[in-house]
CSV table of N, CA and C in Angstrom, one decimal:
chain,number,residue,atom,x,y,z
A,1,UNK,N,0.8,-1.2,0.0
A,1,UNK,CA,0.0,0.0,0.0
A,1,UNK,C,0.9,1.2,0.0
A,2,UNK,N,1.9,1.1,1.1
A,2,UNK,CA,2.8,2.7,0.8
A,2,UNK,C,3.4,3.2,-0.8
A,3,UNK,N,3.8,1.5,-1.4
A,3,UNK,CA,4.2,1.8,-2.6
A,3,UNK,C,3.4,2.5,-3.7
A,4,UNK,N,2.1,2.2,-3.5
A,4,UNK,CA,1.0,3.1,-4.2
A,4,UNK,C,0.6,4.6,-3.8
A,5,UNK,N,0.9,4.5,-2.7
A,5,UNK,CA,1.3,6.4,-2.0
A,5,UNK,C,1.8,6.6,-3.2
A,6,UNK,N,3.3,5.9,-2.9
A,6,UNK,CA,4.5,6.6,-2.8
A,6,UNK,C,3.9,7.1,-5.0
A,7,UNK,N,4.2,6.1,-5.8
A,7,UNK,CA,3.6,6.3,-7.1
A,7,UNK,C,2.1,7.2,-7.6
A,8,UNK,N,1.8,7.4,-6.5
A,8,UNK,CA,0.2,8.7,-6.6
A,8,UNK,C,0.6,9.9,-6.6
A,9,UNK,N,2.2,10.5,-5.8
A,9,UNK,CA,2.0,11.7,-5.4
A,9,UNK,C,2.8,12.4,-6.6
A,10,UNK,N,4.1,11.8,-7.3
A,10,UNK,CA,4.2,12.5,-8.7
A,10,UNK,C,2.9,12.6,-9.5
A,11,UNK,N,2.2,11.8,-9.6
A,11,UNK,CA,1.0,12.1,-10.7
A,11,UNK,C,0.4,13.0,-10.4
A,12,UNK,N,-0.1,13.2,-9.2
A,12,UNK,CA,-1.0,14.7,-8.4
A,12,UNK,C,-0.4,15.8,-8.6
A,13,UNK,N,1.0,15.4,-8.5
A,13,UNK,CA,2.0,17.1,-8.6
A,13,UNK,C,2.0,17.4,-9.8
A,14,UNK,N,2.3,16.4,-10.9
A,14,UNK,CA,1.9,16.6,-12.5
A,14,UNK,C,0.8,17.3,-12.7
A,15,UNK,N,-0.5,17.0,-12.1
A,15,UNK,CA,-1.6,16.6,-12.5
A,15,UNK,C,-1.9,18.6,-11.8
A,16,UNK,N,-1.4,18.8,-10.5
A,16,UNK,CA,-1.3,20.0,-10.1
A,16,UNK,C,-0.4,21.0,-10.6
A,17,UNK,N,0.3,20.8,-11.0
A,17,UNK,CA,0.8,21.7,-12.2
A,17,UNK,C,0.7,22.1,-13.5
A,18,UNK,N,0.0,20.6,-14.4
A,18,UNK,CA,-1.4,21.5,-15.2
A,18,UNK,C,-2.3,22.5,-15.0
A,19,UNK,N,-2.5,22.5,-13.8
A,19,UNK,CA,-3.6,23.3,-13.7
A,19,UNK,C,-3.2,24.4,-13.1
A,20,UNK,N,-1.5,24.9,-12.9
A,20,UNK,CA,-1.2,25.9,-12.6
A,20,UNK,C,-0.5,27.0,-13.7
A,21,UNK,N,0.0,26.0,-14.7
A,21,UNK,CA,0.4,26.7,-15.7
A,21,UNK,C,0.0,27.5,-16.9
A,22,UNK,N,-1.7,27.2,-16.7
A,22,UNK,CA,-2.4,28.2,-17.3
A,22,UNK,C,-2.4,29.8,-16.2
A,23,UNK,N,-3.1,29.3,-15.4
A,23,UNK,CA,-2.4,30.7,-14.2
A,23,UNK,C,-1.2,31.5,-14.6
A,24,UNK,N,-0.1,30.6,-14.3
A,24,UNK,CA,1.3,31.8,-15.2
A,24,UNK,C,1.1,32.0,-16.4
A,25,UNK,N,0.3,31.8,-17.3
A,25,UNK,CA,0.5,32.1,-18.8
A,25,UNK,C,-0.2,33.3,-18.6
A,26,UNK,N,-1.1,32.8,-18.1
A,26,UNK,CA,-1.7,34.3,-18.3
A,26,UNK,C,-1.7,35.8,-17.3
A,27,UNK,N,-0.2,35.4,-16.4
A,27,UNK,CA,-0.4,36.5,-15.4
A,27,UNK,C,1.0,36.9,-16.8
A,28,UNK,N,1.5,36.7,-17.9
A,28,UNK,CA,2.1,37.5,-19.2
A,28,UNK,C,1.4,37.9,-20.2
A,29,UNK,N,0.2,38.0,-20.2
A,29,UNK,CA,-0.7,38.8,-21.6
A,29,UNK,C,-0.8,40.0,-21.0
A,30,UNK,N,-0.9,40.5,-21.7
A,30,UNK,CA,-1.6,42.5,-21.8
A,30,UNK,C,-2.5,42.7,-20.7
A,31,UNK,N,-2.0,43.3,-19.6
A,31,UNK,CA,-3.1,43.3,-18.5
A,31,UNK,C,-3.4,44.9,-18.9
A,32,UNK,N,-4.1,45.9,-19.5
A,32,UNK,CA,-4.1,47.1,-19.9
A,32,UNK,C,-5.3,47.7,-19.1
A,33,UNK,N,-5.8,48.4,-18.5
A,33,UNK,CA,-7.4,48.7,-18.3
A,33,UNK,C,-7.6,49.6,-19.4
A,34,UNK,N,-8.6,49.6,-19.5
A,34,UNK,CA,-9.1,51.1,-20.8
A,34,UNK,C,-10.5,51.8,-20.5
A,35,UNK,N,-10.4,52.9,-20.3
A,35,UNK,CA,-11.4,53.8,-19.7
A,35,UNK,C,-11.8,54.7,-20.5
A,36,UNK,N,-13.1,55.0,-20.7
A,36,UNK,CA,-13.6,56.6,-21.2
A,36,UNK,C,-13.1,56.1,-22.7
A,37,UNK,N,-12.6,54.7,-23.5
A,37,UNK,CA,-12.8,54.9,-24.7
A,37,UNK,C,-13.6,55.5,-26.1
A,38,UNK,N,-13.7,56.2,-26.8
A,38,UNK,CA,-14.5,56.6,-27.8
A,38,UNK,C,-13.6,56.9,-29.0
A,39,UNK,N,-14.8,56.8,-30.4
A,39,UNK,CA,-13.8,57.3,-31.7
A,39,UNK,C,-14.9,57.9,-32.4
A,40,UNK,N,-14.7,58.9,-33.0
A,40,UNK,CA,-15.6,60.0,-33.7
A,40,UNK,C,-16.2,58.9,-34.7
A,41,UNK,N,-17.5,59.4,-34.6
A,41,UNK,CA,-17.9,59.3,-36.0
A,41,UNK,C,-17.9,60.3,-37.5
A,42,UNK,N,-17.7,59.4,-38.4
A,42,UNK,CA,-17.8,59.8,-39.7
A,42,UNK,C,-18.6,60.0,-40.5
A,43,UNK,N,-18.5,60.7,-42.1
A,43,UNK,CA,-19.8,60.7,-43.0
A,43,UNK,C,-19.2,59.9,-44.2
A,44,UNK,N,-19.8,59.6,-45.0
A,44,UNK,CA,-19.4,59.2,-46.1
A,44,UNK,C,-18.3,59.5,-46.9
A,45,UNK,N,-17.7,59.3,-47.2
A,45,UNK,CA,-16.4,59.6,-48.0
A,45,UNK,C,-15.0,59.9,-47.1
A,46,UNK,N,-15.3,59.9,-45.7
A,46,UNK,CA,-14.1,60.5,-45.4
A,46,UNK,C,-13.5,59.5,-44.8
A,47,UNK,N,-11.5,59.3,-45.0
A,47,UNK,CA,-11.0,58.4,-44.7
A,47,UNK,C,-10.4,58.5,-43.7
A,48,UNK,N,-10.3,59.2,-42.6
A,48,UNK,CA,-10.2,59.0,-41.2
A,48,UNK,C,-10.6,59.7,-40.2
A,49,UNK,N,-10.0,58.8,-39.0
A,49,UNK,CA,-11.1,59.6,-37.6
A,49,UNK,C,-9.8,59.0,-36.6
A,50,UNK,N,-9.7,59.5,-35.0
A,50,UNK,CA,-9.2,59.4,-34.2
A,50,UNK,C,-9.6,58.5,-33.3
A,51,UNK,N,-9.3,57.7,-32.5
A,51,UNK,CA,-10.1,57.1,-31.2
A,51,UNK,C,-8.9,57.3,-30.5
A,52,UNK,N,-9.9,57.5,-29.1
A,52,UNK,CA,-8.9,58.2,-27.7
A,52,UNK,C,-9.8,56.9,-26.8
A,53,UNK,N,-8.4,56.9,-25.3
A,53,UNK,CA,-9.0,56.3,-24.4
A,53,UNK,C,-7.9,56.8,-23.2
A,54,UNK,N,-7.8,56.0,-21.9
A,54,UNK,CA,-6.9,56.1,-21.2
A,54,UNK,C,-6.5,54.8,-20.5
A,55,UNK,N,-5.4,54.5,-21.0
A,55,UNK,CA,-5.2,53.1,-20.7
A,55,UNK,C,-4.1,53.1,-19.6
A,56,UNK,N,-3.8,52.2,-18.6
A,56,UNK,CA,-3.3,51.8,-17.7
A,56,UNK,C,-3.1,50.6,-17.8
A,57,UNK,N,-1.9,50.4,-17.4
A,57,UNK,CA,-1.0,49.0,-17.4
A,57,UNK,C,-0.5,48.5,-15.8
A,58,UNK,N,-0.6,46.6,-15.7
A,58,UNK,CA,-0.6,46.9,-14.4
A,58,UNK,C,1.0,46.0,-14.1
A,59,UNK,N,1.9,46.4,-16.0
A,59,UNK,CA,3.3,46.4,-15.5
A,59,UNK,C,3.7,47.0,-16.8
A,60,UNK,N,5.2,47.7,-16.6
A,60,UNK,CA,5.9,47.9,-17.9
A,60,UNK,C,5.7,47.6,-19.2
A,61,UNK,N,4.8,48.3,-19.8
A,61,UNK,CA,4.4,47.9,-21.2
A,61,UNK,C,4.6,48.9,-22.1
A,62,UNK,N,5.0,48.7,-24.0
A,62,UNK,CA,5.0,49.8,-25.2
A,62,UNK,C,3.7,49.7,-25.7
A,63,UNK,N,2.9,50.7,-26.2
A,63,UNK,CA,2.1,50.7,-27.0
A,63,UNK,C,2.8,50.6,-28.5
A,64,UNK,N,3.3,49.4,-29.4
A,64,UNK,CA,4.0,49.6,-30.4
A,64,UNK,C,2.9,49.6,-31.8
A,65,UNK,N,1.5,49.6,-31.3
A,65,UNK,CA,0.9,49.7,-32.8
A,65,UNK,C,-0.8,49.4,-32.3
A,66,UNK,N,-1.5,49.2,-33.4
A,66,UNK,CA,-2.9,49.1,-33.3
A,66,UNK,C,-3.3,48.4,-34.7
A,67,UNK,N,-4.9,48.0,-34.5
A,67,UNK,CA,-4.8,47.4,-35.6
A,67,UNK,C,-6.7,47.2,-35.6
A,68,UNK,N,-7.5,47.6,-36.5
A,68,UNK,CA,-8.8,47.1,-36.4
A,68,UNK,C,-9.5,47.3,-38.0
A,69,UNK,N,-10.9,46.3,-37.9
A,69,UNK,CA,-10.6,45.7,-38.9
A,69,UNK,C,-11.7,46.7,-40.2
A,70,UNK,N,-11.9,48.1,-39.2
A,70,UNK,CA,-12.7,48.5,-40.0
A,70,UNK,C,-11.6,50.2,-40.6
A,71,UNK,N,-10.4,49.7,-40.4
A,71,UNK,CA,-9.1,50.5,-41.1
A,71,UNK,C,-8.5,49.8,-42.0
A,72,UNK,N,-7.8,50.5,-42.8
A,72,UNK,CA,-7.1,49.4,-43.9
A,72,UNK,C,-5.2,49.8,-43.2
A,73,UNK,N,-5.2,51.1,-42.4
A,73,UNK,CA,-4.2,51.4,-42.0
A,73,UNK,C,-4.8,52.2,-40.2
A,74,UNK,N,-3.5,51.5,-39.2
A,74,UNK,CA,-4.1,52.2,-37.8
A,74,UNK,C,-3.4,52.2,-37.1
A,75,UNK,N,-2.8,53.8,-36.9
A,75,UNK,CA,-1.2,53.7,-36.4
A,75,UNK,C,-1.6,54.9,-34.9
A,76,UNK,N,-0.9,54.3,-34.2
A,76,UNK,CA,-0.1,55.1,-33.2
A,76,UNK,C,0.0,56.9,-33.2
A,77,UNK,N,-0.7,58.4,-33.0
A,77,UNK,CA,0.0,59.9,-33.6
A,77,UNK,C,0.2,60.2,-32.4
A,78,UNK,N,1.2,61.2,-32.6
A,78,UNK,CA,1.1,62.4,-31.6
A,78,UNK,C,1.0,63.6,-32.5
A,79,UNK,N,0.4,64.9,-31.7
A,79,UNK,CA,0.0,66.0,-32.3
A,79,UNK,C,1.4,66.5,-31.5
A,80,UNK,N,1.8,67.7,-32.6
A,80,UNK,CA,3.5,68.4,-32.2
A,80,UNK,C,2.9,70.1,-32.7
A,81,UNK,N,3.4,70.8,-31.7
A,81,UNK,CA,3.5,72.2,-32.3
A,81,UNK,C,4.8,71.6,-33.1
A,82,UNK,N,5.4,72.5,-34.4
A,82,UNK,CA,6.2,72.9,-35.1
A,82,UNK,C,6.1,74.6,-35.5
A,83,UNK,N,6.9,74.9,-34.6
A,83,UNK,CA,7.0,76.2,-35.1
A,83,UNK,C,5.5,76.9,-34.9
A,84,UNK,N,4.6,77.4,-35.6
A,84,UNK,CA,3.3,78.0,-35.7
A,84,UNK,C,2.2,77.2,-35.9
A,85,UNK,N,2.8,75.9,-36.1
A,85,UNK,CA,1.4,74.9,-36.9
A,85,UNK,C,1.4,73.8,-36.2
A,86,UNK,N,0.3,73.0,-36.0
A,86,UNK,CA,0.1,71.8,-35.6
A,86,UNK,C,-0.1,70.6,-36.3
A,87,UNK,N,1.5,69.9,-36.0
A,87,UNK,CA,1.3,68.4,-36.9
A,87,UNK,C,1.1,67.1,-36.1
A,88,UNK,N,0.6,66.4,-36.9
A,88,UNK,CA,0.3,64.9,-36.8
A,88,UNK,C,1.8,63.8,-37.0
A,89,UNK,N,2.0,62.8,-36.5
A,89,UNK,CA,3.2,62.4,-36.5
A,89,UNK,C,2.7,60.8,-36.6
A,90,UNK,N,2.5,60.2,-37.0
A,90,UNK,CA,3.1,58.4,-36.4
A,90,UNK,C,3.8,58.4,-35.6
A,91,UNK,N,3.8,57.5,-34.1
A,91,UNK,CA,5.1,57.5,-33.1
A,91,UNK,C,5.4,56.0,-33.4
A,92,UNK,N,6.7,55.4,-33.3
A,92,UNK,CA,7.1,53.7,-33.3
A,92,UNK,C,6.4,53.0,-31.8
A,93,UNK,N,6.5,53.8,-30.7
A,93,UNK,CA,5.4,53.9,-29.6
A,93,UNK,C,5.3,54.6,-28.5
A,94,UNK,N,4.7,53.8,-27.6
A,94,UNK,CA,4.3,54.8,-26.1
A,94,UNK,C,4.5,54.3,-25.2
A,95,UNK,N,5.1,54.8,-24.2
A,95,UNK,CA,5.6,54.2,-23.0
A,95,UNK,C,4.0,54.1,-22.1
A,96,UNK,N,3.9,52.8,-21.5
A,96,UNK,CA,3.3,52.8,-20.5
A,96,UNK,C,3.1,52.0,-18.9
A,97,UNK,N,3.6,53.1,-18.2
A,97,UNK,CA,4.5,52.8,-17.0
A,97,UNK,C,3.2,51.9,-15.9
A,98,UNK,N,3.9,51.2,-15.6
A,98,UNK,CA,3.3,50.4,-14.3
A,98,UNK,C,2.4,51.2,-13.5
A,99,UNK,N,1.3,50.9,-13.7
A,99,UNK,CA,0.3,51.8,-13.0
A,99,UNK,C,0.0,53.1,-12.5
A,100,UNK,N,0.6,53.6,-14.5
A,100,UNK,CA,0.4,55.2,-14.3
A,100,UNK,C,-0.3,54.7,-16.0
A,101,UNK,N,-1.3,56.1,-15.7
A,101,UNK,CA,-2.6,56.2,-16.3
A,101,UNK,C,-2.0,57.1,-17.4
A,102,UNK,N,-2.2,56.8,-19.1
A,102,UNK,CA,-1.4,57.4,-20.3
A,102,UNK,C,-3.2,57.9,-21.3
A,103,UNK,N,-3.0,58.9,-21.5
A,103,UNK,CA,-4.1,59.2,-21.8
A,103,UNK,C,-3.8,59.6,-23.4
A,104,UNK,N,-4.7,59.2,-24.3
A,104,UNK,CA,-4.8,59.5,-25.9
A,104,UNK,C,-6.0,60.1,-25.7
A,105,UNK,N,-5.7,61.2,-26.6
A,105,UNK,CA,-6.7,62.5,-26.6
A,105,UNK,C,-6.1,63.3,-27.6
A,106,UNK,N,-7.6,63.9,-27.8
A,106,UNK,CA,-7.7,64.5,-29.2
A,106,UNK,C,-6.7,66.5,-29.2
A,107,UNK,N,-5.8,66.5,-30.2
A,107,UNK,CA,-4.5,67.2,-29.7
A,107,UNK,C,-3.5,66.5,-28.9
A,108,UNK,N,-3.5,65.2,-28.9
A,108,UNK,CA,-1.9,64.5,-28.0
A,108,UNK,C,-1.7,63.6,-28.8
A,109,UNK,N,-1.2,62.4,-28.1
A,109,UNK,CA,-1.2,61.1,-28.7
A,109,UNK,C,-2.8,60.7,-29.1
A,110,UNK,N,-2.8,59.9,-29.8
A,110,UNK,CA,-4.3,59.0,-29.7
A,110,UNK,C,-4.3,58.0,-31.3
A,111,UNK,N,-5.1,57.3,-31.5
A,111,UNK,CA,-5.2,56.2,-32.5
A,111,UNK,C,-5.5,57.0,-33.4
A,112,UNK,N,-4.9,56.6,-34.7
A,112,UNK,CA,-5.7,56.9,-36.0
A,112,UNK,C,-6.0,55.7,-36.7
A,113,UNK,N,-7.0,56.0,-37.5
A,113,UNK,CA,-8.0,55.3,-38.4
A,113,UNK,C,-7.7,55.6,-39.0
A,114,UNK,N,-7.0,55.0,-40.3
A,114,UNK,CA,-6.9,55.4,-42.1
A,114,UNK,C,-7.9,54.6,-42.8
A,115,UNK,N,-7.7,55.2,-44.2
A,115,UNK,CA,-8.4,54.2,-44.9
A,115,UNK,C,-9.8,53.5,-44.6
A,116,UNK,N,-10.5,54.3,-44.0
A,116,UNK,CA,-11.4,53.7,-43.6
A,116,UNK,C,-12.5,52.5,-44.6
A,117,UNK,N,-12.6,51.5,-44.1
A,117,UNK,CA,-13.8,51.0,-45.3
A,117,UNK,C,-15.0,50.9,-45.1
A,118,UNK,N,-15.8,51.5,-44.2
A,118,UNK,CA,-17.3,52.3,-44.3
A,118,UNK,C,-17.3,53.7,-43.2
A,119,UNK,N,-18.1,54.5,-43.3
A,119,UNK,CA,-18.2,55.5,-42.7
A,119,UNK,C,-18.5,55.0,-41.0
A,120,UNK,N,-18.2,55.4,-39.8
A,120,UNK,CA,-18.3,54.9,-38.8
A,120,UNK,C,-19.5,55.5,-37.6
A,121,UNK,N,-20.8,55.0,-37.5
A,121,UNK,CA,-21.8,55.5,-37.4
A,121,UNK,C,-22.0,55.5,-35.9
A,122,UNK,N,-22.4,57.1,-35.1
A,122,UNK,CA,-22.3,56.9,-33.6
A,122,UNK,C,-23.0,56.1,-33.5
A,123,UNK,N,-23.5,55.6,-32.0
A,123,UNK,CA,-24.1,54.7,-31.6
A,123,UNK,C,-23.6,53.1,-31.8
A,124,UNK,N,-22.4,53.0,-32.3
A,124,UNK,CA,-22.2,51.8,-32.7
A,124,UNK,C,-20.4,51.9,-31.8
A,125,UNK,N,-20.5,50.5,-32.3
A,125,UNK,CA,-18.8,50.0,-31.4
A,125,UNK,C,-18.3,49.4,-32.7
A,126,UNK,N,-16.5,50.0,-32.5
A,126,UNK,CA,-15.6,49.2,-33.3
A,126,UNK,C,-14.7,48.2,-32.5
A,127,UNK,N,-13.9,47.4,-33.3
A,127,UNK,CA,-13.0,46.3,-32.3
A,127,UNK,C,-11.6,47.2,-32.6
A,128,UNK,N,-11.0,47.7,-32.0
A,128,UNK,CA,-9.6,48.2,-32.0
A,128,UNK,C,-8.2,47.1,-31.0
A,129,UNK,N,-7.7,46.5,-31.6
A,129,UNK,CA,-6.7,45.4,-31.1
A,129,UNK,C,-5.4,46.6,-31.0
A,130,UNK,N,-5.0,46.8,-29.7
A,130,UNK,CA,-3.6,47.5,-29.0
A,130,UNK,C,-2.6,46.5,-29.1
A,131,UNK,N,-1.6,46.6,-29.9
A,131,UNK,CA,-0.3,46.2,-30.2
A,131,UNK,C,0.7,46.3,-29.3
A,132,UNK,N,0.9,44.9,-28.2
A,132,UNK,CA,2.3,45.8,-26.9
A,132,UNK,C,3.2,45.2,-26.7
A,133,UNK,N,4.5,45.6,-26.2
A,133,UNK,CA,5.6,44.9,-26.1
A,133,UNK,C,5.6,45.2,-24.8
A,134,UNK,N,6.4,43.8,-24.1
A,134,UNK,CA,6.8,43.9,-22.7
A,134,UNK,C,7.9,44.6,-22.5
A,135,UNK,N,8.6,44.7,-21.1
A,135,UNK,CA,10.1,44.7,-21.0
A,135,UNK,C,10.9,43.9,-21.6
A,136,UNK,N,10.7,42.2,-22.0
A,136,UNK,CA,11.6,41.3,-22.5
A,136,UNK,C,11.5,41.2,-23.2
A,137,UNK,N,10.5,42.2,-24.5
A,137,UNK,CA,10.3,42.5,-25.2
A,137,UNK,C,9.0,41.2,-26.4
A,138,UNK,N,8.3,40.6,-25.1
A,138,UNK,CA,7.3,39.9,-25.8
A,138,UNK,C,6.3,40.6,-26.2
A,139,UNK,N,5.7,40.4,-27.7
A,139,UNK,CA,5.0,40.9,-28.3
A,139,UNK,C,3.6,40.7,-27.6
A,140,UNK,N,2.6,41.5,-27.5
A,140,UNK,CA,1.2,41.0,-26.8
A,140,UNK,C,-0.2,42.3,-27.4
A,141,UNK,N,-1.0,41.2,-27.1
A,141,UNK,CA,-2.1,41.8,-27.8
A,141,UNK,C,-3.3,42.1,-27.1
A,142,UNK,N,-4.3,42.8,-27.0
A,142,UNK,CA,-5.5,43.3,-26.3
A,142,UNK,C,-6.3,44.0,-27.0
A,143,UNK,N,-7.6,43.5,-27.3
A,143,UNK,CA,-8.4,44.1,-28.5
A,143,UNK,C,-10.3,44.9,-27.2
A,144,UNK,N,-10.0,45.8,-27.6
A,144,UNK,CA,-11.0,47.0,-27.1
A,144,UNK,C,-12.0,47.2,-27.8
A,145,UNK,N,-13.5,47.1,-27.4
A,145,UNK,CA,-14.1,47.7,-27.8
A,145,UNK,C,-14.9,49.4,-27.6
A,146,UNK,N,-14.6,50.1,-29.0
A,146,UNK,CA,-14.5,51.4,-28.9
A,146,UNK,C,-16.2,52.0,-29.4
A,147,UNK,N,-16.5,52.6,-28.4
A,147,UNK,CA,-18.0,53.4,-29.1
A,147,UNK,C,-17.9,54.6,-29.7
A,148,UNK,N,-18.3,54.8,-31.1
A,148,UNK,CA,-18.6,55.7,-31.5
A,148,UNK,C,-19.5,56.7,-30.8
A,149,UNK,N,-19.2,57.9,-31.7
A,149,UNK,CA,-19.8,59.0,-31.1
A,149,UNK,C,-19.8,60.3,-31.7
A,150,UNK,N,-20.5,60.6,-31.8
A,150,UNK,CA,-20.7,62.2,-32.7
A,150,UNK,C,-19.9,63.2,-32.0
A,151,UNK,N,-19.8,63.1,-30.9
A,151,UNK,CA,-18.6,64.5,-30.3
A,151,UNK,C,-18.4,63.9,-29.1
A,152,UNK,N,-17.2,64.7,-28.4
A,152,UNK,CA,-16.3,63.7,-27.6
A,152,UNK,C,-17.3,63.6,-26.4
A,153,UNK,N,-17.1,62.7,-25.2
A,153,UNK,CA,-18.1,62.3,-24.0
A,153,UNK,C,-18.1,63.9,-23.4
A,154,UNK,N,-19.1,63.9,-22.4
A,154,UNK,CA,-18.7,65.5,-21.5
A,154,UNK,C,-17.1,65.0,-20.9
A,155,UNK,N,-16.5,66.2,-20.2
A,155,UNK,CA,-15.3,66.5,-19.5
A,155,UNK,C,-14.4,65.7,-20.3
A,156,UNK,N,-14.4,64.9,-21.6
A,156,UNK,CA,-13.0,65.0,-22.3
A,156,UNK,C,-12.2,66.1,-22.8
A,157,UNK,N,-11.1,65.4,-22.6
A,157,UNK,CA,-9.7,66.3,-22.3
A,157,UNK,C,-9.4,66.7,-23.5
A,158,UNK,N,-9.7,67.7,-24.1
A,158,UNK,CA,-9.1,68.6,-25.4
A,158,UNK,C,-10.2,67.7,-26.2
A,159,UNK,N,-11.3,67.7,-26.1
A,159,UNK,CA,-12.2,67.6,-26.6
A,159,UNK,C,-12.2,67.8,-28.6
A,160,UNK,N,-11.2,68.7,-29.0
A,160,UNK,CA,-11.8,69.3,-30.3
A,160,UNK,C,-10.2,68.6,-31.1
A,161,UNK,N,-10.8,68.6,-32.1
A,161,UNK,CA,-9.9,67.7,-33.2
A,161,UNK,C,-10.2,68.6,-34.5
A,162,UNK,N,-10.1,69.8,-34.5
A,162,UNK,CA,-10.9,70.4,-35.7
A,162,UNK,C,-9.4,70.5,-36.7
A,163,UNK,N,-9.6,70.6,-38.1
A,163,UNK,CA,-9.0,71.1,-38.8
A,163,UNK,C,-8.6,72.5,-39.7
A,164,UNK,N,-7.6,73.2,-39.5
A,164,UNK,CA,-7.6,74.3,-40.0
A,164,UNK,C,-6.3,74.5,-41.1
A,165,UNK,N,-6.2,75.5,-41.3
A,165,UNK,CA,-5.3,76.1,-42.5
A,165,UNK,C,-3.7,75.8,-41.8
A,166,UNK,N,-3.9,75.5,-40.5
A,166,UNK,CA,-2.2,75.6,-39.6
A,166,UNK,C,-2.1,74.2,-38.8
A,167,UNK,N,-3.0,73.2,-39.7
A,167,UNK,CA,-3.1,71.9,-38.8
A,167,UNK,C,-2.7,70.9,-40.2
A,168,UNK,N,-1.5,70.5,-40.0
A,168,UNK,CA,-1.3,69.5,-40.9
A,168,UNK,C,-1.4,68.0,-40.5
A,169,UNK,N,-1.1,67.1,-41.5
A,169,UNK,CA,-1.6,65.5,-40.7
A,169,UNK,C,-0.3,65.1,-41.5
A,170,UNK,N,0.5,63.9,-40.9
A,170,UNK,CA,2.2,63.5,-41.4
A,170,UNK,C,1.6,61.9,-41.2
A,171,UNK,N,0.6,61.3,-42.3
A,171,UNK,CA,0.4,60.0,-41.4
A,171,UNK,C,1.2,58.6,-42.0
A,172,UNK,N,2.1,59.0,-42.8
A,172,UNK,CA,3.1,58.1,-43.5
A,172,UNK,C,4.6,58.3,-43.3
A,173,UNK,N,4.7,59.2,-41.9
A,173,UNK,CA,6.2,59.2,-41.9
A,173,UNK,C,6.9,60.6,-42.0
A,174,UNK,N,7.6,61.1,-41.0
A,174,UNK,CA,8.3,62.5,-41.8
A,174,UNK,C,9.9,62.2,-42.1
């Protein structure tokens, strides 16, 4: 009888370590929170729009890109004074520090939409997938759903995204 102990308790420890190694896998995916998400809506013909949120990480993470499926292109901007005018930039990414709160908003950083392929109608949600790298530089992924909206929620942060004669867009690189 002891010899059957003794041959039960590797198989239990196996058998208990299955069931722990999903636990570690997944204390390494994208732990991101995302709050106050939204992305403008559009009208017919026009090929982009912005989505903002404020995302928090609950360890050292890059925002290195974006990706959703109602863009044909969806990159990373930041808005830059240059001189007298306001440009638009692609960034390669965004730092986001261990439980400090990084906010994309309209005039900062925030998502762009290119190439749109239908007009994006408020009242509705798009799927926006956040592109991240760790510290050890593992690639990881987290896909958000974003609600449209005809103008930004109350008390968002730089609320206006307007375009003028001194607002240029760089969305392929300077």
């Amino acid at each position: 009888m002891q010899a059957l102990s003794f041959s039960i308790r590797p198989a239990l420890l196996a058998l208990a370590l299955c069931f722990l190694a999903p636990a570690g896998a997944l204390a390494h995916e994208a732990r991101v929170q995302v709050q106050d998400a939204w992305t403008r809506a559009t009208v017919p013909g026009q090929g982009g729009t912005g989505a903002f949120m404020t995302l928090q990480a609950n360890h050292d993470l890059e925002l290195v890109g974006a990706s959703s499926p109602v863009a044909g292109v969806t990159q990373v901007h930041e808005m830059k004074l240059e001189g007298n005018t306001m440009r638009m930039h692609p960034v390669p990414s965004l730092k986001l520090g261990a439980g400090q709160s990084v906010t994309l908003k309209p005039g900062g950083h925030h998502i762009m939409l290119l190439d749109l392929r239908q007009p994006l109608k408020a009242g509705t949600q798009i799927d926006i997938t956040l592109q991240l790298r760790d510290a050890q530089g593992a690639k990881l992924s987290q896909t958000v759903q974003v609600p449209v909206r005809q103008n930004a929620p109350d008390g968002a942060a730089g609320a206006s995204h307007e375009h003028d004669a001194t607002h240029t867009h760089d969305h392929h690189g300077s």
